[in-house]
mmCIF file of C-alpha atoms and ligand atoms in Angstrom:
data_model
loop_
_atom_site.group_PDB
_atom_site.id
_atom_site.type_symbol
_atom_site.label_atom_id
_atom_site.label_comp_id
_atom_site.label_asym_id
_atom_site.label_seq_id
_atom_site.Cartn_x
_atom_site.Cartn_y
_atom_site.Cartn_z
ATOM 1 C CA MET B 1 -18.132 9.018 -14.340
ATOM 2 C CA THR B 2 -16.017 11.611 -12.609
ATOM 3 C CA ALA B 3 -15.269 15.019 -14.103
ATOM 4 C CA GLU B 4 -12.601 14.887 -16.756
ATOM 5 C CA LEU B 5 -9.112 15.610 -15.478
ATOM 6 C CA PRO B 6 -7.391 18.855 -16.566
ATOM 7 C CA LEU B 7 -4.577 16.685 -18.023
ATOM 8 C CA PHE B 8 -6.981 14.959 -20.409
ATOM 9 C CA ARG B 9 -8.753 18.184 -21.325
ATOM 10 C CA ARG B 10 -5.375 19.621 -22.257
ATOM 11 C CA PHE B 11 -4.056 16.475 -23.993
ATOM 12 C CA PRO B 12 -7.030 14.412 -25.188
ATOM 13 C CA GLY B 13 -4.674 11.934 -26.860
ATOM 14 C CA LEU B 14 -3.294 10.868 -23.461
ATOM 15 C CA ALA B 15 -6.610 9.501 -22.204
ATOM 16 C CA GLY B 16 -6.160 6.342 -24.279
ATOM 17 C CA ARG B 17 -2.639 5.739 -22.945
ATOM 18 C CA LEU B 18 -3.386 6.474 -19.316
ATOM 19 C CA PRO B 19 -6.231 4.333 -18.034
ATOM 20 C CA ARG B 20 -7.571 5.682 -14.756
ATOM 21 C CA GLN B 21 -9.248 4.017 -11.810
ATOM 22 C CA PRO B 22 -11.015 6.852 -9.976
ATOM 23 C CA LEU B 23 -10.008 6.706 -6.307
ATOM 24 C CA CYS B 24 -9.573 10.407 -5.561
ATOM 25 C CA ASP B 25 -11.888 13.243 -4.773
ATOM 26 C CA LEU B 26 -10.556 15.923 -7.141
ATOM 27 C CA PRO B 27 -9.809 18.769 -7.199
ATOM 28 C CA THR B 28 -8.383 18.746 -3.677
ATOM 29 C CA PRO B 29 -9.260 21.897 -1.702
ATOM 30 C CA VAL B 30 -6.961 24.854 -1.181
ATOM 31 C CA GLU B 31 -6.957 26.425 2.248
ATOM 32 C CA ASP B 32 -6.000 29.917 3.301
ATOM 33 C CA CYS B 33 -3.397 29.721 6.086
ATOM 34 C CA GLY B 34 -3.494 33.477 6.712
ATOM 35 C CA ALA B 35 -3.096 33.157 10.475
ATOM 36 C CA LEU B 36 0.214 31.337 10.044
ATOM 37 C CA ALA B 37 1.327 33.786 7.327
ATOM 38 C CA ASP B 38 0.650 36.676 9.752
ATOM 39 C CA ALA B 39 2.386 34.902 12.608
ATOM 40 C CA VAL B 40 5.594 34.422 10.616
ATOM 41 C CA GLY B 41 5.350 37.736 8.775
ATOM 42 C CA ILE B 42 4.995 36.664 5.134
ATOM 43 C CA GLY B 43 2.687 38.019 2.419
ATOM 44 C CA GLY B 44 0.382 35.029 2.206
ATOM 45 C CA LEU B 45 0.188 31.260 2.535
ATOM 46 C CA HIS B 46 -2.206 28.653 1.202
ATOM 47 C CA ALA B 47 -2.161 24.888 1.562
ATOM 48 C CA LYS B 48 -3.027 22.414 -1.186
ATOM 49 C CA ARG B 49 -4.892 19.713 0.703
ATOM 50 C CA ASP B 50 -3.719 16.496 -0.927
ATOM 51 C CA ASP B 51 -3.975 15.056 2.566
ATOM 52 C CA LEU B 52 -7.691 14.919 1.700
ATOM 53 C CA SER B 53 -7.154 13.432 -1.771
ATOM 54 C CA ALA B 54 -9.532 10.525 -1.128
ATOM 55 C CA PRO B 55 -12.376 9.868 1.331
ATOM 56 C CA LEU B 56 -10.903 6.937 3.270
ATOM 57 C CA TYR B 57 -7.146 7.196 2.862
ATOM 58 C CA GLY B 58 -5.577 10.290 1.303
ATOM 59 C CA GLY B 59 -2.124 11.725 0.690
ATOM 60 C CA ASN B 60 -0.103 12.140 -2.480
ATOM 61 C CA LYS B 61 0.189 8.446 -3.324
ATOM 62 C CA VAL B 62 -3.495 8.025 -4.146
ATOM 63 C CA ARG B 63 -3.263 10.319 -7.182
ATOM 64 C CA LYS B 64 -0.470 8.109 -8.530
ATOM 65 C CA LEU B 65 -2.337 4.882 -7.785
ATOM 66 C CA GLU B 66 -5.315 5.957 -9.913
ATOM 67 C CA PHE B 67 -3.092 5.521 -12.980
ATOM 68 C CA LEU B 68 -0.777 2.753 -11.767
ATOM 69 C CA LEU B 69 -3.463 0.340 -10.576
ATOM 70 C CA ALA B 70 -5.595 1.030 -13.661
ATOM 71 C CA ASP B 71 -2.577 0.198 -15.842
ATOM 72 C CA ALA B 72 -2.064 -3.075 -13.952
ATOM 73 C CA GLN B 73 -5.728 -3.937 -14.540
ATOM 74 C CA ALA B 74 -5.550 -2.973 -18.212
ATOM 75 C CA ARG B 75 -2.630 -5.392 -18.548
ATOM 76 C CA HIS B 76 -4.686 -8.128 -16.892
ATOM 77 C CA ARG B 77 -2.286 -8.542 -14.005
ATOM 78 C CA ARG B 78 -3.528 -10.136 -10.815
ATOM 79 C CA GLU B 79 -0.705 -8.989 -8.560
ATOM 80 C CA VAL B 80 1.388 -5.873 -8.019
ATOM 81 C CA LEU B 81 4.880 -5.752 -6.537
ATOM 82 C CA THR B 82 6.198 -2.651 -4.867
ATOM 83 C CA PHE B 83 9.079 -1.461 -2.727
ATOM 84 C CA GLY B 84 9.799 0.979 0.041
ATOM 85 C CA PHE B 85 10.912 1.405 3.611
ATOM 86 C CA ALA B 86 9.061 -0.562 6.268
ATOM 87 C CA GLY B 87 6.763 2.361 7.057
ATOM 88 C CA SER B 88 6.234 3.283 3.401
ATOM 89 C CA ASN B 89 3.053 5.313 2.863
ATOM 90 C CA PHE B 90 3.110 4.125 -0.727
ATOM 91 C CA ALA B 91 3.245 0.430 0.149
ATOM 92 C CA ALA B 92 0.384 0.938 2.624
ATOM 93 C CA ALA B 93 -1.732 2.889 0.119
ATOM 94 C CA THR B 94 -1.028 0.347 -2.633
ATOM 95 C CA ALA B 95 -2.132 -2.497 -0.368
ATOM 96 C CA PHE B 96 -5.254 -0.622 0.745
ATOM 97 C CA TYR B 97 -6.452 0.293 -2.745
ATOM 98 C CA GLY B 98 -4.943 -2.601 -4.693
ATOM 99 C CA GLU B 99 -6.570 -5.317 -2.604
ATOM 100 C CA ARG B 100 -9.934 -3.509 -2.846
ATOM 101 C CA LEU B 101 -9.619 -3.676 -6.619
ATOM 102 C CA GLY B 102 -8.776 -7.371 -6.503
ATOM 103 C CA LEU B 103 -5.065 -6.880 -7.162
ATOM 104 C CA HIS B 104 -3.017 -8.855 -4.678
ATOM 105 C CA CYS B 105 -0.111 -6.793 -3.311
ATOM 106 C CA LEU B 106 3.430 -7.912 -2.620
ATOM 107 C CA SER B 107 5.529 -5.367 -0.744
ATOM 108 C CA MET B 108 9.286 -5.662 -0.404
ATOM 109 C CA LEU B 109 10.273 -3.442 2.459
ATOM 110 C CA LEU B 110 13.636 -2.133 3.608
ATOM 111 C CA PRO B 111 14.603 -1.741 7.279
ATOM 112 C CA GLN B 112 13.572 1.467 9.050
ATOM 113 C CA VAL B 113 13.755 2.693 12.648
ATOM 114 C CA PRO B 114 10.549 1.409 14.331
ATOM 115 C CA SER B 115 7.872 3.928 15.339
ATOM 116 C CA ASP B 116 4.102 4.156 15.744
ATOM 117 C CA TYR B 117 3.558 5.280 12.190
ATOM 118 C CA VAL B 118 5.733 2.473 10.797
ATOM 119 C CA ARG B 119 3.603 -0.024 12.758
ATOM 120 C CA SER B 120 0.365 1.633 11.558
ATOM 121 C CA ASN B 121 1.380 1.429 7.916
ATOM 122 C CA LEU B 122 2.527 -2.183 8.276
ATOM 123 C CA SER B 123 -0.778 -2.986 9.994
ATOM 124 C CA LEU B 124 -2.738 -1.278 7.232
ATOM 125 C CA GLY B 125 -0.966 -3.396 4.612
ATOM 126 C CA LEU B 126 -1.473 -6.622 6.559
ATOM 127 C CA THR B 127 -5.126 -5.829 7.286
ATOM 128 C CA ALA B 128 -5.688 -5.222 3.587
ATOM 129 C CA GLY B 129 -4.188 -8.637 2.845
ATOM 130 C CA ALA B 130 -0.824 -7.678 1.358
ATOM 131 C CA GLU B 131 2.106 -10.072 1.522
ATOM 132 C CA ILE B 132 5.029 -8.311 3.139
ATOM 133 C CA PHE B 133 8.653 -9.322 2.572
ATOM 134 C CA HIS B 134 11.672 -7.955 4.316
ATOM 135 C CA ALA B 135 14.523 -6.796 2.037
ATOM 136 C CA GLU B 136 18.039 -5.820 3.020
ATOM 137 C CA THR B 137 18.840 -3.872 -0.138
ATOM 138 C CA VAL B 138 16.938 -2.180 -2.928
ATOM 139 C CA PRO B 139 16.400 -4.806 -5.613
ATOM 140 C CA ARG B 140 17.705 -3.874 -9.016
ATOM 141 C CA LEU B 141 16.769 -7.230 -10.479
ATOM 142 C CA ALA B 142 13.997 -8.103 -12.846
ATOM 143 C CA CYS B 143 10.658 -8.999 -11.349
ATOM 144 C CA ARG B 144 11.012 -12.725 -11.990
ATOM 145 C CA ALA B 145 14.422 -12.768 -10.299
ATOM 146 C CA VAL B 146 13.011 -10.946 -7.269
ATOM 147 C CA LEU B 147 10.299 -13.568 -6.920
ATOM 148 C CA GLU B 148 12.878 -16.320 -7.199
ATOM 149 C CA THR B 149 14.908 -14.683 -4.446
ATOM 150 C CA LEU B 150 11.771 -14.610 -2.349
ATOM 151 C CA LYS B 151 11.197 -18.284 -3.217
ATOM 152 C CA ARG B 152 7.673 -17.373 -4.123
ATOM 153 C CA PRO B 153 5.986 -19.156 -7.021
ATOM 154 C CA LEU B 154 4.271 -17.098 -9.714
ATOM 155 C CA THR B 155 0.498 -16.973 -9.446
ATOM 156 C CA GLY B 156 -1.222 -17.853 -12.700
ATOM 157 C CA ARG B 157 2.027 -17.710 -14.698
ATOM 158 C CA ARG B 158 1.891 -13.934 -15.018
ATOM 159 C CA VAL B 159 4.536 -11.834 -13.315
ATOM 160 C CA PRO B 160 3.219 -9.185 -10.942
ATOM 161 C CA TYR B 161 2.877 -5.609 -12.159
ATOM 162 C CA TRP B 162 6.083 -3.920 -11.042
ATOM 163 C CA ILE B 163 5.734 -0.507 -9.404
ATOM 164 C CA PRO B 164 8.900 1.426 -8.493
ATOM 165 C CA ALA B 165 9.290 2.830 -4.976
ATOM 166 C CA GLY B 166 6.872 5.644 -4.223
ATOM 167 C CA GLY B 167 4.974 5.010 -7.454
ATOM 168 C CA SER B 168 7.338 7.286 -9.368
ATOM 169 C CA ALA B 169 6.898 5.604 -12.729
ATOM 170 C CA PRO B 170 5.839 7.932 -15.587
ATOM 171 C CA GLN B 171 2.170 7.197 -14.779
ATOM 172 C CA GLY B 172 2.722 8.426 -11.218
ATOM 173 C CA VAL B 173 4.488 11.547 -12.453
ATOM 174 C CA ALA B 174 1.588 12.171 -14.851
ATOM 175 C CA ALA B 175 -0.750 12.278 -11.856
ATOM 176 C CA TYR B 176 1.200 15.269 -10.528
ATOM 177 C CA ILE B 177 1.335 16.966 -13.919
ATOM 178 C CA ASN B 178 -2.431 16.817 -13.639
ATOM 179 C CA ALA B 179 -2.242 18.155 -10.076
ATOM 180 C CA ALA B 180 -0.284 21.228 -11.232
ATOM 181 C CA LEU B 181 -2.832 21.882 -13.998
ATOM 182 C CA GLU B 182 -5.541 21.508 -11.349
ATOM 183 C CA LEU B 183 -3.812 24.124 -9.189
ATOM 184 C CA ALA B 184 -3.560 26.466 -12.192
ATOM 185 C CA GLU B 185 -7.336 26.185 -12.659
ATOM 186 C CA GLN B 186 -7.893 27.021 -9.001
ATOM 187 C CA VAL B 187 -5.667 30.092 -9.363
ATOM 188 C CA GLU B 188 -7.555 31.035 -12.523
ATOM 189 C CA ALA B 189 -10.845 30.656 -10.647
ATOM 190 C CA GLY B 190 -9.610 33.085 -7.988
ATOM 191 C CA LEU B 191 -9.459 30.534 -5.150
ATOM 192 C CA LEU B 192 -5.893 31.567 -4.324
ATOM 193 C CA PRO B 193 -3.210 33.909 -5.688
ATOM 194 C CA ALA B 194 -0.511 32.407 -7.905
ATOM 195 C CA PRO B 195 2.217 31.319 -5.471
ATOM 196 C CA HIS B 196 5.826 32.405 -5.919
ATOM 197 C CA ARG B 197 7.059 29.260 -4.249
ATOM 198 C CA ILE B 198 5.560 25.834 -3.656
ATOM 199 C CA TYR B 199 7.036 23.868 -0.735
ATOM 200 C CA VAL B 200 6.832 20.102 -1.001
ATOM 201 C CA ALA B 201 8.680 17.062 0.361
ATOM 202 C CA MET B 202 10.794 15.074 -2.110
ATOM 203 C CA GLY B 203 11.205 11.301 -1.732
ATOM 204 C CA SER B 204 10.974 9.202 -4.883
ATOM 205 C CA MET B 205 10.710 12.512 -6.785
ATOM 206 C CA GLY B 206 7.549 11.782 -8.791
ATOM 207 C CA THR B 207 5.528 14.478 -7.075
ATOM 208 C CA VAL B 208 8.153 17.163 -7.704
ATOM 209 C CA ALA B 209 8.767 15.997 -11.286
ATOM 210 C CA GLY B 210 5.067 16.143 -12.115
ATOM 211 C CA LEU B 211 4.551 19.539 -10.508
ATOM 212 C CA ALA B 212 7.545 20.988 -12.375
ATOM 213 C CA ILE B 213 6.341 19.753 -15.778
ATOM 214 C CA GLY B 214 2.775 20.832 -15.023
ATOM 215 C CA LEU B 215 3.743 24.349 -13.954
ATOM 216 C CA VAL B 216 5.623 24.906 -17.218
ATOM 217 C CA LEU B 217 2.631 23.579 -19.199
ATOM 218 C CA ALA B 218 0.244 25.794 -17.245
ATOM 219 C CA GLY B 219 2.384 28.862 -17.893
ATOM 220 C CA MET B 220 2.739 29.471 -14.156
ATOM 221 C CA ALA B 221 5.961 31.077 -12.956
ATOM 222 C CA SER B 222 6.005 29.337 -9.549
ATOM 223 C CA GLN B 223 9.207 27.720 -8.261
ATOM 224 C CA VAL B 224 9.063 24.328 -6.553
ATOM 225 C CA VAL B 225 11.096 24.131 -3.351
ATOM 226 C CA ALA B 226 11.789 20.381 -3.178
ATOM 227 C CA VAL B 227 12.801 19.394 0.331
ATOM 228 C CA ARG B 228 14.793 16.168 0.247
ATOM 229 C CA VAL B 229 13.620 13.735 2.946
ATOM 230 C CA VAL B 230 15.455 10.580 1.804
ATOM 231 C CA GLU B 231 19.132 9.796 1.346
ATOM 232 C CA LYS B 232 20.825 11.532 -1.523
ATOM 233 C CA ARG B 233 21.283 8.302 -3.485
ATOM 234 C CA PHE B 234 17.462 8.152 -3.829
ATOM 235 C CA ALA B 235 16.808 11.837 -4.608
ATOM 236 C CA SER B 236 19.039 14.400 -6.322
ATOM 237 C CA ALA B 237 18.925 16.963 -9.111
ATOM 238 C CA GLN B 238 20.577 14.359 -11.363
ATOM 239 C CA GLY B 239 17.988 11.710 -10.535
ATOM 240 C CA LEU B 240 15.207 14.239 -10.998
ATOM 241 C CA SER B 241 16.545 15.215 -14.395
ATOM 242 C CA GLU B 242 16.527 11.557 -15.480
ATOM 243 C CA LEU B 243 12.981 11.047 -14.221
ATOM 244 C CA LEU B 244 11.825 14.174 -16.090
ATOM 245 C CA GLN B 245 13.397 12.944 -19.317
ATOM 246 C CA ARG B 246 12.032 9.423 -18.943
ATOM 247 C CA THR B 247 8.541 10.739 -18.244
ATOM 248 C CA LEU B 248 8.548 13.145 -21.204
ATOM 249 C CA ARG B 249 9.736 10.358 -23.534
ATOM 250 C CA TRP B 250 6.974 8.132 -22.222
ATOM 251 C CA LEU B 251 4.313 10.835 -22.613
ATOM 252 C CA GLY B 252 5.298 11.338 -26.241
ATOM 253 C CA PRO B 253 5.337 14.297 -28.616
ATOM 254 C CA GLU B 254 1.905 15.675 -27.697
ATOM 255 C CA VAL B 255 3.385 16.801 -24.356
ATOM 256 C CA ALA B 256 7.104 16.927 -25.172
ATOM 257 C CA GLN B 257 6.518 19.548 -27.880
ATOM 258 C CA GLN B 258 5.363 21.926 -25.169
ATOM 259 C CA VAL B 259 7.898 21.324 -22.404
ATOM 260 C CA ASN B 260 11.400 19.892 -22.132
ATOM 261 C CA ALA B 261 13.230 18.438 -19.140
ATOM 262 C CA ALA B 262 15.576 21.427 -18.769
ATOM 263 C CA GLN B 263 12.655 23.857 -18.523
ATOM 264 C CA ALA B 264 11.017 21.711 -15.872
ATOM 265 C CA LEU B 265 14.251 21.212 -13.943
ATOM 266 C CA ALA B 266 14.794 24.973 -13.874
ATOM 267 C CA ARG B 267 11.589 25.274 -11.824
ATOM 268 C CA VAL B 268 12.991 23.172 -8.987
ATOM 269 C CA GLU B 269 15.220 24.167 -6.123
ATOM 270 C CA VAL B 270 16.397 21.103 -4.183
ATOM 271 C CA ARG B 271 16.922 21.690 -0.461
ATOM 272 C CA GLU B 272 19.185 19.363 1.473
ATOM 273 C CA GLU B 273 19.433 20.796 4.953
ATOM 274 C CA PHE B 274 16.246 19.422 6.520
ATOM 275 C CA PHE B 275 16.927 15.694 6.139
ATOM 276 C CA GLY B 276 18.737 15.084 9.425
ATOM 277 C CA SER B 277 20.951 12.036 9.847
ATOM 278 C CA HIS B 278 18.619 9.258 8.667
ATOM 279 C CA TYR B 279 15.310 8.659 6.908
ATOM 280 C CA GLY B 280 12.361 9.393 9.162
ATOM 281 C CA GLU B 281 14.339 11.317 11.755
ATOM 282 C CA VAL B 282 12.191 13.922 13.476
ATOM 283 C CA THR B 283 14.757 16.697 13.861
ATOM 284 C CA ALA B 284 14.246 19.642 16.200
ATOM 285 C CA LYS B 285 13.209 21.822 13.231
ATOM 286 C CA THR B 286 10.777 19.140 12.052
ATOM 287 C CA ALA B 287 9.178 18.946 15.505
ATOM 288 C CA ALA B 288 8.974 22.747 15.751
ATOM 289 C CA ALA B 289 7.284 22.941 12.337
ATOM 290 C CA MET B 290 4.704 20.318 13.357
ATOM 291 C CA GLU B 291 3.937 22.327 16.463
ATOM 292 C CA GLN B 292 3.716 25.668 14.679
ATOM 293 C CA PHE B 293 1.377 24.283 11.985
ATOM 294 C CA ALA B 294 -0.754 22.565 14.652
ATOM 295 C CA GLY B 295 -1.057 25.868 16.508
ATOM 296 C CA SER B 296 -2.133 28.106 13.637
ATOM 297 C CA THR B 297 -3.561 25.869 10.863
ATOM 298 C CA SER B 298 -5.899 22.886 10.676
ATOM 299 C CA LEU B 299 -3.146 20.753 9.108
ATOM 300 C CA ARG B 300 -1.757 17.631 10.741
ATOM 301 C CA LEU B 301 1.800 17.000 9.537
ATOM 302 C CA ASP B 302 3.993 13.893 9.664
ATOM 303 C CA GLY B 303 7.601 13.946 10.815
ATOM 304 C CA THR B 304 9.101 12.014 7.886
ATOM 305 C CA TYR B 305 7.851 14.097 4.945
ATOM 306 C CA SER B 306 5.426 16.981 5.264
ATOM 307 C CA ALA B 307 6.877 18.600 8.394
ATOM 308 C CA LYS B 308 10.283 18.767 6.695
ATOM 309 C CA ALA B 309 8.777 20.753 3.818
ATOM 310 C CA ALA B 310 7.041 22.902 6.433
ATOM 311 C CA ALA B 311 10.354 23.416 8.253
ATOM 312 C CA ALA B 312 11.929 24.704 5.029
ATOM 313 C CA LEU B 313 9.055 27.127 4.547
ATOM 314 C CA LEU B 314 9.353 28.424 8.105
ATOM 315 C CA ALA B 315 13.142 28.769 7.774
ATOM 316 C CA ASP B 316 12.722 30.814 4.582
ATOM 317 C CA ALA B 317 10.057 32.954 6.241
ATOM 318 C CA ASP B 318 12.430 33.506 9.133
ATOM 319 C CA SER B 319 15.354 34.490 6.934
ATOM 320 C CA GLY B 320 13.202 37.108 5.186
ATOM 321 C CA ARG B 321 13.441 35.344 1.833
ATOM 322 C CA LEU B 322 9.682 35.121 1.337
ATOM 323 C CA GLY B 323 8.996 38.782 2.124
ATOM 324 C CA GLU B 324 5.584 39.910 0.932
ATOM 325 C CA GLN B 325 5.269 37.080 -1.579
ATOM 326 C CA GLU B 326 2.593 34.411 -1.700
ATOM 327 C CA SER B 327 3.673 30.849 -0.864
ATOM 328 C CA LEU B 328 1.983 27.477 -1.120
ATOM 329 C CA PHE B 329 2.454 24.473 1.125
ATOM 330 C CA TRP B 330 1.620 21.246 -0.733
ATOM 331 C CA HIS B 331 0.327 18.860 1.921
ATOM 332 C CA THR B 332 1.209 15.307 0.874
ATOM 333 C CA PHE B 333 0.518 13.247 4.005
ATOM 334 C CA ASN B 334 -2.696 11.287 4.544
ATOM 335 C CA ALA B 335 -4.858 13.107 7.108
ATOM 336 C CA ARG B 336 -7.643 10.527 7.312
ATOM 337 C CA PRO B 337 -7.607 8.523 10.547
ATOM 338 C CA LEU B 338 -6.300 4.977 10.086
ATOM 339 C CA GLU B 339 -7.850 3.466 13.206
ATOM 340 C CA GLY B 340 -11.093 2.368 11.560
ATOM 341 C CA LEU B 341 -9.167 0.779 8.683
ATOM 342 C CA LEU B 342 -6.992 -1.453 10.843
ATOM 343 C CA SER B 343 -7.894 -4.949 11.926
ATOM 344 C CA THR B 344 -8.821 -4.935 15.613
ATOM 345 C CA HIS B 345 -7.993 -8.553 16.253
ATOM 346 C CA GLY B 346 -4.840 -10.570 15.793
ATOM 347 C CA LEU B 347 -2.946 -9.826 12.624
ATOM 348 C CA ASP B 348 -0.799 -12.577 11.180
ATOM 349 C CA ILE B 349 2.545 -10.811 11.331
ATOM 350 C CA PRO B 350 5.319 -12.409 9.239
ATOM 351 C CA PRO B 351 8.385 -13.245 11.385
ATOM 352 C CA ALA B 352 10.656 -10.894 9.428
ATOM 353 C CA ILE B 353 8.672 -7.817 10.484
ATOM 354 C CA ARG B 354 7.804 -8.884 14.042
ATOM 355 C CA PRO B 355 10.602 -6.744 15.505
ATOM 356 C CA TYR B 356 8.580 -3.635 14.501
ATOM 357 C CA PHE B 357 5.793 -4.812 16.787
ATOM 358 C CA ALA B 358 8.008 -5.789 19.730
ATOM 359 C CA GLY B 359 6.582 -4.562 23.024
ATOM 360 C CA CYS B 360 3.124 -3.767 21.560
HETATM 361 C C1 LIG R 1 5.902 9.676 -0.654
HETATM 362 C C2 LIG R 1 5.631 10.922 0.090
HETATM 363 C C3 LIG R 1 6.169 12.158 -0.327
HETATM 364 C C4 LIG R 1 7.133 12.277 -1.456
HETATM 365 O O1 LIG R 1 6.573 12.069 -2.710
HETATM 366 P P1 LIG R 1 7.511 11.483 -3.864
HETATM 367 O O2 LIG R 1 6.659 11.536 -5.060
HETATM 368 O O3 LIG R 1 7.876 10.089 -3.450
HETATM 369 O O4 LIG R 1 8.711 12.359 -3.943
HETATM 370 C C5 LIG R 1 5.830 13.284 0.373
HETATM 371 N N1 LIG R 1 5.022 13.211 1.446
HETATM 372 C C6 LIG R 1 4.493 12.059 1.886
HETATM 373 C C7 LIG R 1 3.648 12.073 3.091
HETATM 374 C C8 LIG R 1 4.778 10.873 1.227
HETATM 375 O O5 LIG R 1 4.261 9.717 1.677
#
């Protein structure tokens, strides 16, 4: 039995609604990045190390999977179906943990510019045993219809457990409400000062939505600087507002009496200018942020998500906006090495995704 989560201590009634499969090592550590704060002339900087969220494969998706995979099990599903871009960290993490729990994973993946990390994540999914399908557009169909399109028969007459892209269903958001309450406890315990601003990458928006709700519940005044790293049609203030409302409805009155969507939304500042021209583009600012963090912290950033949040932080430091205030960088990328988790001999690569491996 792992220690009870702050979310369940605060709302005991939720424990029955939110089954949990413990995968994470919580709380994740906070790290003083004083050298970087000094170098860029700001009051203080800490990092929340969700890159170390679990012993074998970390990052922000594992917190969400604790609830999502447990829900699939509680509903006696044998398969899960998820979506994302070809290099999706979520699809890879779902395959890694789902298959270990005996849940067979189907991933429907959208085209993405090939790169080493895209290949690594595809390899991780294939090594785990996931079935990977190539999709041209985001499916808005029902699960059964998607399977028919794929011409794939149902296994055991039960439809797979459907997980939206990035795991940003209410259960996934709840995982980040818990994460904000966890941070509040670390502040309370004196491990770090309360941050004025929290910098985090925004993709499917579940992480930001959960943090915003959790900060209001914790009575913390911190603002979330949500750095958009996907196209606007996937992440916007409007979309965030809808996700906040949907999650609060799902959580029910026990939580919704204490926080509403407008209060949570008011905690979030969406930043658009670090996206670049397409998903996954490593812009000059992204590359510079990776280098600066590598030089003065122990953090290893990725170019699609975390380094874009880092670039926003560095830009705000540079403009003088952060002044003497305390900031927090929420590290969302998996820092555990993948090499040992990947099959070393011939993977059976489905034809549709072979182009990602061309020349390897
Ligand atoms: C998915 C992801 C995010 C964004 O989280 P969302 O909840 O989808 O907004 C940030 N960083 C990394 C490394 C991710 O894989």
